[in-house]
Each structure stands twice: as C-alpha cells, then as structure tokens.
DNA sequence: AGGACTACTGTTCGTTTGAACAGTACTTGT
DNA sequence: ACAAGTACTGTTCAAACGAACAGTAGTCCT
C-alpha cells in the first residue's frame, strides 16, 4: 500500500534534493527553468525529470501551475523508533521492529539516540531509571567500563532477543552486567569460554544510553 | 531590531492566512490571481495587499518570480521553553524567562507540558529524578494530594522566585511539600496563618509534573 | 536484436503570471 | 483641510512558465 521508496537514479535524487533545498531556502518550489539553469541543461530535461519523479511517486505536479510541485515523501519529521522485542538476527536498528515512532529530536540525547527502548523492570531504579521510562540508545557495538548499555540477550524460550539495560564492566575476557538494584544479581559472561551450553552468542551490545524520557509523572 | 508584529488590518490578516493555508495544502504559495479569485477581487488588489504585507514585514516578495512569496513570521516550531529563575511577579509561562527552547513535542508528556524545568538538586532522587534532569511541567495552579508539583518559592535573599520540585500533600489548611530524599526535611505551610514573618506569599503552585527528559547517561 | 528507460537538445506555442499606470471611494491621523 | 493609508476596479504588456512535438545517445534487460 505504501509507496515503494526510491529506485531513484542518482540524477533524479539530485534533482529531488535540489527541489527540497530550494523549498526550504525560498519558501516556494523552483520552476522547471530554475532547475534546468541550476544543472546546466535545457528546460525539457527538467520537465522529463519531474515527470519521472512524479511517476515514481516522489512528487505531484499540478498541471499548468507555475512551480506546481508538491513533495509527497517529504519531511521525515525527525523522530525516533520505539523498539520492542527484537527478532533474533534482525539488525537492531531495523525500523520494522518499531512499536511506535515518536516525534523527538535524536540530538536531544547525548550521544545522539538512534532508537528508544521501553524499560520494563525496576532493575535500574538506583540509576533513576524507572519501569516504563523510554531510554534513548545510541547504537554501537562496544562500550566503556561503567557505561549503561542496552544489552541484547537471547531468550531461550521464545527464540527472540530482548533488550535489557545494564551497567557494563569488563575485566579481561570477563564481562559483568550489573543491575542498579541490590535485589538483582549481576550477569557474568566469560567471552573466553564460548558456546558452553548456549547455542548462539548469549549477549551483545546494542548500544549505549544517551538519555531518558519519562512520559508521565510517577504515581 | 525585531519586527513589530502586526498592526495588520483584518483584511490583510485574512490574506496572510489564506497564503499560509494554501502553502500547507498545496506545498507552494498561491499566485496573485489565485488570491484575487479566492476573495473575489481583481488581481491588482491582491498585489496591493501583498505589497502592504511585505512593507509590514510579514512576507518577502521575489520580484518577477511566479508565486514568489516567502513567509517571514511563520512557523513556531512546536517546542518547549526551558525556564530558569523566575523574576518575582512575572508569569511563569512568560517565554521571556526562557533559558533555551527545545524542539520537543509538548504532547509527549502527560499531562501535556507547557514548559521545562531543570532539576538542580538531589531532593527528588527517590522518585527517579536526578540533578540535571529536565522535567516537563503542565502549568496549573492547583494540585491533588500525592502529585509532584513545581512549587514556586520566594527566595528572600535575591528577590526572585525559584522553582522546586516537591510532592504535594494538603490536609485542611496545612500544605506539606515533601522531598523524595530522607536527607531533606519537608516544608510545612499553614495557609490559615498568612503573612507571619514573610512579606509575600511564600509559595504557589506553578504546575504539575508531566514527565521527564534526561539528556545524557548518568555518570 | 528489440523494447523500455534514462538523460538529455532544440524549438514552438499558449497560458500564467507579475508589473505598471491610471483612477475611485472611504477612513484615519495631524 | 490635507496627506497617508486602505481597499479596491480596469487595462495593458512583457517576462516567466508549463506543455507539446521531434530527435539523439546510452544503458539495461530478456
């Protein structure tokens, strides 16, 4: 049902970007001749490109209207996907896993967030992270000691991966994932002793915490 | 230096709104004849209005460009002011007090936030609110028992008001403002005994907490 | 080998559009 | 009482603009 995104050619992408840029800069779209002049070709080349873009669903053309170009696939309103359970093997950042999209500037977090993760336990309560909080995660596969990470743990029953927030600490080949709650035991993983009784890699770093959004007051 | 907002006539406001509406709906501005046709007058009347709007700084006209209308005073990108210290007497929501504006959807918070407040102590740490957190506040002057409120307290030395986060509780005429940290004593205020040794109202409710944004990981 | 698509040039045509000039009627401030 | 601004009508003109037709060269698919 949705539009099949772009099998746009590089040239067509250039032209689309030019239109977007001019729209932002001027407040109104360029004319066909504006486009032609900018790229150094004839007006009809611009027209051909516009028709190609229209055919591919990127723009809509109002016949006989000067500058009658409407962007269809426009603003990706800067937002963040809220990721739920992760299908095993699928890349973390795959937006197909998104539960919701929140209109939230990724740059508000530090480091900038790539996705959000909803906390579902009280295991990090002593770090001021409550159940239901949305944590901004910067996707990266390594972490420094003491950082709070989104750990991707394989769930044996169910066959999916789950993201859990833990404080990361590594000494040699031994990784410890600490909860910030005395009622939880730390998880200890020795990277030098692989496979053991688990089938797949039991653990990987999905990213590091860059901040937190709580959408409501505590009860 | 800034533009003096509008001493726009009602008619000019109508025309400006029409331009904005068309820009949203079509993606490009109307031509002078579009405007004339919509309002039922001649093209030159539209032109006169555009020149008046340009003279008053509402729009900019690109000469000889079809639909060459650029809105100047346009989008207030939906955001939230981050309020610092409040000058005594000034209304809380006065954006002149804003330290910064964050591009953040007020509707992310529940109830919807009117402004943000930066927490500067650890007095609410047991509610998962850490120093440096930005709390979304819904401006209202009353609260229910148990809600976390932004309390406006008068600072005797300095002559300004300061916002502090407290848990609100009221029994009859006695209001108690609890910290969520055993190291802090609750503030008790009896509304039935006014003035006492303080000059102004020592306390008022600025709003209730609707959520929280933490822009960075805890150290 | 042929069809479809991309990426252009070149020219012509008719409409859309902004610009300019001239004029009317009413209101508001000094 | 006069100047300035608002809110229009009416006409004319040239530039800007979209549309159409014809054609070339290259790539990619089957």
XYZ file of C-alpha atoms (C1' of nucleotides) in Angstrom:
498
model
C 0.000 0.000 0.000
C 2.770 2.345 0.912
C 4.994 3.846 -1.706
C 7.940 1.675 -2.671
C 10.518 4.279 -1.722
C 13.056 5.019 -4.327
C 14.539 3.196 -7.153
C 15.540 6.720 -7.990
C 18.547 7.217 -10.185
C 21.391 9.318 -8.774
C 20.419 12.148 -11.096
C 16.810 12.038 -10.004
C 17.894 12.068 -6.371
C 19.974 15.143 -7.096
C 17.023 16.893 -8.638
C 14.711 15.936 -5.800
C 17.224 17.224 -3.278
C 17.555 20.449 -5.211
C 13.802 20.940 -5.066
C 13.771 20.282 -1.326
C 16.650 22.639 -0.769
C 15.051 25.433 -2.753
C 11.755 24.920 -0.989
C 13.426 25.300 2.378
C 15.541 28.231 1.270
C 12.977 30.207 -0.721
C 9.702 29.031 0.688
C 8.394 28.032 -2.716
C 9.418 25.414 -5.264
C 11.679 26.139 -8.240
C 10.307 26.453 -11.755
C 11.342 23.976 -14.417
C 13.698 26.591 -15.802
C 15.196 27.190 -12.361
C 16.053 23.511 -12.220
C 17.409 23.456 -15.748
C 19.541 26.512 -15.143
C 20.970 25.117 -11.937
C 22.007 21.840 -13.523
C 23.011 23.415 -16.810
C 20.611 21.596 -19.092
C 17.528 22.526 -21.068
C 14.113 23.124 -19.580
C 12.695 19.986 -21.082
C 15.274 17.847 -19.324
C 13.963 19.271 -16.084
C 10.449 18.511 -17.180
C 11.381 14.926 -18.012
C 12.920 14.512 -14.578
C 9.881 15.940 -12.868
C 7.642 13.561 -14.745
C 9.899 10.671 -13.812
C 9.766 11.733 -10.167
C 6.003 12.050 -10.391
C 5.734 8.611 -11.983
C 7.764 7.175 -9.123
C 5.543 8.828 -6.579
C 8.078 11.250 -5.177
C 6.276 14.404 -6.215
C 2.950 15.524 -7.554
C 2.649 18.030 -10.381
C -0.237 20.466 -10.634
C -0.764 20.876 -14.383
C -0.382 24.411 -15.695
C 0.575 25.819 -12.332
C 3.805 27.738 -12.106
C 6.058 25.930 -9.633
C 3.257 23.445 -9.097
C 5.454 20.855 -7.412
C 4.286 19.126 -4.263
C 6.669 16.881 -2.387
C 4.969 13.674 -1.328
C 7.570 11.681 0.537
C 8.870 14.787 2.171
C 9.644 15.550 5.736
C 10.888 12.642 7.691
C 9.861 14.523 10.763
C 12.929 13.956 12.876
C 11.794 11.172 15.154
C 12.849 8.032 16.892
C 11.573 4.470 16.663
C 10.470 2.834 19.865
C 11.767 -0.706 19.613
C 10.027 -3.601 21.256
C 11.191 -7.159 21.095
C 13.887 -7.810 18.569
C 13.518 -10.708 16.204
C 16.664 -12.774 16.528
C 19.184 -11.948 13.861
C 17.444 -8.829 12.650
C 19.540 -5.706 12.951
C 18.615 -3.665 15.986
C 18.069 -0.511 14.066
C 15.674 -2.103 11.605
C 12.711 0.226 11.858
C 10.444 -2.664 11.010
C 10.733 -3.638 14.662
C 9.355 -0.279 15.689
C 6.480 -0.323 18.100
C 5.855 3.385 17.563
C 7.593 6.411 16.170
C 7.962 9.356 18.483
C 8.479 12.835 17.152
C 11.556 13.572 19.123
C 14.839 15.111 18.118
C 17.527 12.412 18.330
C 20.053 15.149 19.080
C 18.446 15.870 22.422
C 20.276 12.859 23.769
C 23.972 12.595 24.308
C 25.287 10.750 22.471
C 22.562 11.167 19.884
C 19.924 8.452 20.068
C 19.183 6.016 17.282
C 16.199 4.397 18.921
C 14.213 4.286 22.110
C 13.778 1.336 24.440
C 10.984 0.998 26.993
C 12.228 -0.129 30.393
C 10.080 -2.915 31.773
C 11.538 -3.709 35.169
C 12.913 -1.954 38.203
C 16.415 -3.334 37.779
C 17.931 0.096 37.122
C 15.970 2.008 39.720
C 19.033 3.203 41.614
C 20.241 4.928 38.468
C 16.988 6.904 38.368
C 15.552 4.710 35.639
C 12.001 3.607 36.401
C 9.781 0.989 34.750
C 8.040 2.495 31.724
C 10.767 5.035 31.048
C 11.891 5.417 27.450
C 15.643 5.252 27.201
C 17.447 6.821 24.264
C 20.024 4.420 22.876
C 22.954 5.289 20.665
C 23.571 2.182 18.567
C 27.154 0.944 18.843
C 28.676 -2.455 19.454
C 31.249 -1.522 22.046
C 31.156 0.181 25.402
C 33.454 1.514 28.064
C 33.546 0.363 31.653
C 30.824 1.923 33.750
C 28.579 2.911 30.871
C 24.947 1.932 30.886
C 24.301 -0.201 27.848
C 21.370 -1.732 26.075
C 22.338 -5.390 26.181
C 20.789 -7.767 23.728
C 20.170 -11.078 25.478
C 18.950 -14.193 23.752
C 15.773 -15.571 25.240
C 15.967 -19.410 25.064
C 12.240 -19.906 25.386
C 10.677 -17.888 22.617
C 13.565 -17.648 20.218
C 13.762 -13.875 20.234
C 16.173 -11.368 21.633
C 15.335 -8.952 24.375
C 16.922 -5.661 25.203
C 17.861 -5.096 28.815
C 19.537 -2.122 30.394
C 22.646 -2.910 32.413
C 25.787 -1.237 33.612
C 28.732 -2.635 31.665
C 32.032 -3.691 33.149
C 34.757 -5.791 31.583
C 37.962 -7.225 33.058
C 39.974 -9.185 30.548
C 37.591 -11.614 28.940
C 35.020 -11.436 31.725
C 32.061 -9.139 31.175
C 29.772 -8.275 34.062
C 26.344 -6.769 33.533
C 25.262 -5.043 36.708
C 21.743 -4.093 37.640
C 21.353 -0.899 39.635
C 19.239 -2.606 42.261
C 20.628 -4.762 45.084
C 17.806 -7.263 44.592
C 19.214 -8.339 41.219
C 22.303 -10.474 40.740
C 24.845 -9.366 38.140
C 25.175 -11.429 34.974
C 28.701 -12.694 34.395
C 29.834 -13.798 30.947
C 33.271 -15.167 30.105
C 33.985 -14.401 26.466
C 36.937 -16.879 26.501
C 34.638 -19.846 27.122
C 32.275 -19.766 24.183
C 29.223 -21.817 23.334
C 29.171 -23.692 26.669
C 25.531 -24.810 26.921
C 24.074 -21.952 24.888
C 23.579 -22.253 21.175
C 24.123 -18.689 19.973
C 26.067 -15.746 21.272
C 24.248 -15.135 24.531
C 24.963 -11.441 24.623
C 25.790 -8.474 22.506
C 25.846 -4.725 22.951
C 23.031 -2.977 21.136
C 24.096 0.481 22.153
C 24.784 2.857 24.992
C 22.362 5.011 26.891
C 22.165 8.626 25.861
C 19.282 9.814 27.975
C 15.791 9.166 29.104
C 12.229 10.279 28.500
C 9.515 9.750 31.060
C 6.057 10.430 29.659
C 4.070 10.952 32.824
C 4.545 11.621 36.492
C 5.418 8.798 38.885
C 2.388 7.590 40.762
C 15.547 45.168 15.736
C 12.884 42.521 15.622
C 9.783 43.001 13.545
C 6.968 44.795 15.308
C 4.430 42.043 14.787
C 1.219 43.074 13.246
C -0.735 46.185 13.005
C -2.277 44.196 10.226
C -5.762 45.104 9.140
C -8.389 42.349 9.343
C -8.322 42.063 5.572
C -4.566 41.707 5.487
C -4.734 39.039 8.166
C -7.265 37.165 6.058
C -4.972 37.285 3.068
C -1.949 36.196 5.080
C -3.889 33.271 6.498
C -5.039 32.307 3.035
C -1.445 32.224 1.856
C -0.421 30.080 4.814
C -3.329 27.730 4.266
C -2.563 27.304 0.587
C 1.085 26.746 1.314
C 0.247 23.967 3.732
C -2.365 22.442 1.454
C -0.577 22.685 -1.889
C 3.049 22.855 -0.951
C 3.578 26.077 -2.842
C 2.250 29.620 -2.480
C -0.742 30.971 -4.432
C -0.310 33.322 -7.350
C -1.685 36.846 -7.140
C -4.591 35.741 -9.326
C -5.249 32.749 -7.067
C -5.643 35.169 -4.179
C -7.805 37.559 -6.190
C -10.042 34.754 -7.377
C -10.473 33.360 -3.895
C -11.513 36.701 -2.418
C -13.447 37.806 -5.481
C -11.494 40.908 -6.336
C -9.102 41.939 -9.082
C -5.502 40.795 -9.336
C -4.161 44.222 -8.514
C -5.998 44.245 -5.205
C -4.101 41.092 -4.349
C -0.894 42.749 -5.418
C -1.612 45.775 -3.242
C -2.196 43.521 -0.273
C 0.995 41.607 -0.869
C 2.955 44.827 -1.031
C 1.321 46.000 2.177
C 2.220 42.696 3.862
C 5.765 42.993 2.562
C 6.015 46.569 3.807
C 4.903 45.384 7.242
C 7.476 42.642 7.265
C 5.106 39.711 7.140
C 6.243 38.365 3.798
C 9.008 38.846 1.296
C 8.346 39.098 -2.420
C 10.806 37.836 -5.009
C 10.351 40.196 -7.952
C 9.312 38.572 -11.202
C 9.039 35.131 -9.678
C 5.769 33.307 -10.081
C 4.385 32.640 -6.594
C 7.475 34.300 -5.193
C 6.049 34.733 -1.705
C 8.131 33.868 1.309
C 6.537 33.898 4.760
C 8.775 35.551 7.308
C 6.976 35.351 10.624
C 5.871 31.785 10.035
C 6.263 28.523 11.877
C 6.578 28.490 15.598
C 8.169 25.067 15.534
C 6.384 23.209 18.286
C 8.778 23.365 21.181
C 9.094 23.980 24.866
C 10.798 26.760 26.782
C 13.324 25.764 29.384
C 12.665 28.125 32.287
C 15.407 29.211 34.614
C 14.916 31.530 37.519
C 11.614 33.315 37.559
C 11.566 37.033 38.130
C 9.201 37.662 41.025
C 5.752 38.600 39.826
C 6.321 37.658 36.224
C 4.009 34.965 34.978
C 5.614 31.559 34.931
C 4.838 30.899 31.344
C 6.343 34.159 30.143
C 8.699 32.895 27.467
C 10.962 35.861 28.163
C 12.262 33.836 31.075
C 13.292 31.042 28.761
C 16.844 29.853 29.091
C 16.526 27.831 25.897
C 13.889 26.486 23.574
C 13.911 22.763 22.973
C 12.294 21.290 19.921
C 10.174 18.821 21.737
C 6.541 17.894 21.322
C 4.670 19.122 24.410
C 2.207 16.277 23.892
C 4.839 13.689 24.718
C 4.214 14.456 28.352
C 1.113 13.593 30.303
C -0.477 15.931 31.029
C 0.929 17.970 28.181
C 3.860 20.146 29.181
C 3.865 23.927 28.992
C 7.481 24.379 29.942
C 10.543 22.531 31.139
C 12.356 22.949 34.423
C 15.922 21.849 35.092
C 16.325 19.982 38.366
C 19.300 21.273 40.321
C 19.431 19.148 43.455
C 19.071 15.555 44.521
C 15.972 16.184 46.607
C 13.752 14.030 44.367
C 16.205 11.237 43.797
C 13.962 8.534 45.250
C 11.330 9.386 42.639
C 13.900 8.684 39.935
C 14.515 12.373 39.309
C 18.210 13.200 39.159
C 20.025 16.539 39.176
C 20.170 17.972 35.676
C 17.002 16.242 34.516
C 14.526 18.348 32.577
C 11.050 17.976 33.998
C 8.016 18.694 31.845
C 5.557 20.865 33.749
C 1.891 21.343 32.978
C 1.052 24.845 34.184
C -1.851 24.868 36.612
C -2.410 26.474 39.988
C -3.906 23.537 41.862
C -2.804 20.022 42.578
C -4.079 16.811 44.083
C -2.564 15.020 47.033
C 0.453 12.950 46.112
C 1.187 14.711 42.845
C 4.649 16.000 42.134
C 4.421 19.732 41.611
C 6.645 22.550 40.518
C 6.451 24.801 43.562
C 7.341 28.447 43.225
C 9.164 29.546 46.368
C 10.169 33.100 47.110
C 13.881 33.496 47.710
C 14.322 36.213 50.396
C 17.934 36.924 49.504
C 17.914 37.821 45.844
C 14.322 38.900 45.387
C 13.439 36.277 42.801
C 11.350 33.174 42.782
C 12.733 29.729 42.331
C 11.034 26.609 41.098
C 11.479 23.494 43.182
C 10.058 20.061 42.628
C 8.157 18.612 45.591
C 5.496 16.066 46.312
C 2.319 17.898 47.305
C 0.103 16.982 50.211
C -2.629 19.053 51.848
C -4.681 18.419 54.973
C -7.180 21.193 55.679
C -5.200 24.394 55.534
C -1.825 22.754 56.036
C 0.245 22.094 52.935
C 3.280 19.857 53.125
C 5.908 19.809 50.408
C 7.835 16.566 50.631
C 11.218 15.863 49.130
C 11.805 12.351 47.899
C 15.039 12.022 49.811
C 15.263 11.246 53.547
C 18.064 13.798 53.916
C 15.656 16.680 53.262
C 13.021 17.935 55.690
C 9.521 18.570 54.366
C 8.360 22.162 54.111
C 5.144 22.809 56.052
C 2.976 25.821 55.246
C -0.229 26.753 57.055
C -2.427 28.686 54.673
C -4.645 29.827 57.587
C -1.793 31.816 59.173
C -0.793 34.244 56.469
C 1.994 36.805 56.242
C 3.646 35.746 59.536
C 7.251 36.914 59.096
C 7.276 36.643 55.320
C 6.400 39.600 53.121
C 4.842 37.937 50.063
C 3.029 34.682 49.501
C 5.839 32.244 50.284
C 4.547 29.564 47.983
C 2.455 28.909 44.933
C 1.912 26.033 42.560
C 3.456 26.616 39.151
C 2.284 23.348 37.689
C 2.342 19.607 37.952
C 4.905 17.198 36.585
C 4.037 15.518 33.332
C 7.260 13.695 32.636
C 10.977 13.935 32.386
C 13.769 14.227 29.892
C 17.320 13.235 30.704
C 19.775 14.370 28.059
C 22.697 12.130 28.775
C 23.572 8.984 30.649
C 24.241 9.043 34.388
C 27.902 9.023 35.159
C 18.030 -7.704 -31.569
C 14.465 -5.039 -29.713
C 11.891 -2.553 -26.194
C 11.976 0.268 -22.175
C 14.103 3.617 -19.621
C 17.433 7.403 -18.701
C 19.200 11.734 -19.899
C 19.433 14.925 -22.473
C 18.970 19.198 -27.020
C 16.080 22.339 -29.618
C 12.011 24.760 -30.986
C 7.422 26.468 -30.800
C 3.067 27.708 -28.637
C -0.230 29.489 -25.482
C -1.228 30.451 -20.959
C 0.001 32.140 -16.484
C 1.807 35.495 -14.038
C 3.914 39.714 -12.094
C 4.383 44.598 -13.110
C 2.968 49.147 -14.266
C -0.119 53.014 -14.900
C -4.462 55.343 -14.013
C -8.326 56.012 -11.240
C -12.225 55.738 -7.324
C -14.053 55.718 -2.525
C -13.545 55.514 2.241
C -11.036 56.063 6.707
C -7.625 57.898 9.964
C -4.330 60.859 11.962
C -2.425 65.731 12.445
C -8.106 70.520 5.268
C -4.683 67.561 3.663
C -1.661 63.734 3.427
C -1.306 58.882 4.023
C -3.097 54.559 4.120
C -6.677 51.014 2.946
C -9.254 48.632 -0.401
C -10.449 48.167 -4.342
C -11.540 48.347 -10.462
C -9.752 48.187 -15.126
C -6.419 47.783 -18.763
C -2.130 46.711 -20.955
C 2.354 44.478 -21.536
C 6.366 41.607 -21.293
C 8.507 38.134 -18.991
C 8.085 33.697 -16.891
C 6.377 29.382 -17.311
C 4.396 24.766 -18.429
C 3.273 21.818 -22.407
C 3.992 19.506 -26.627
C 6.486 17.619 -30.501
C 10.638 15.817 -32.588
C 15.017 13.878 -32.076
C 19.747 11.789 -30.236
C 22.705 8.742 -27.486
C 23.487 5.490 -23.960
C 22.284 1.643 -20.710
C 19.921 -2.371 -19.192
C 17.012 -6.285 -19.522
C 15.403 -10.618 -21.727
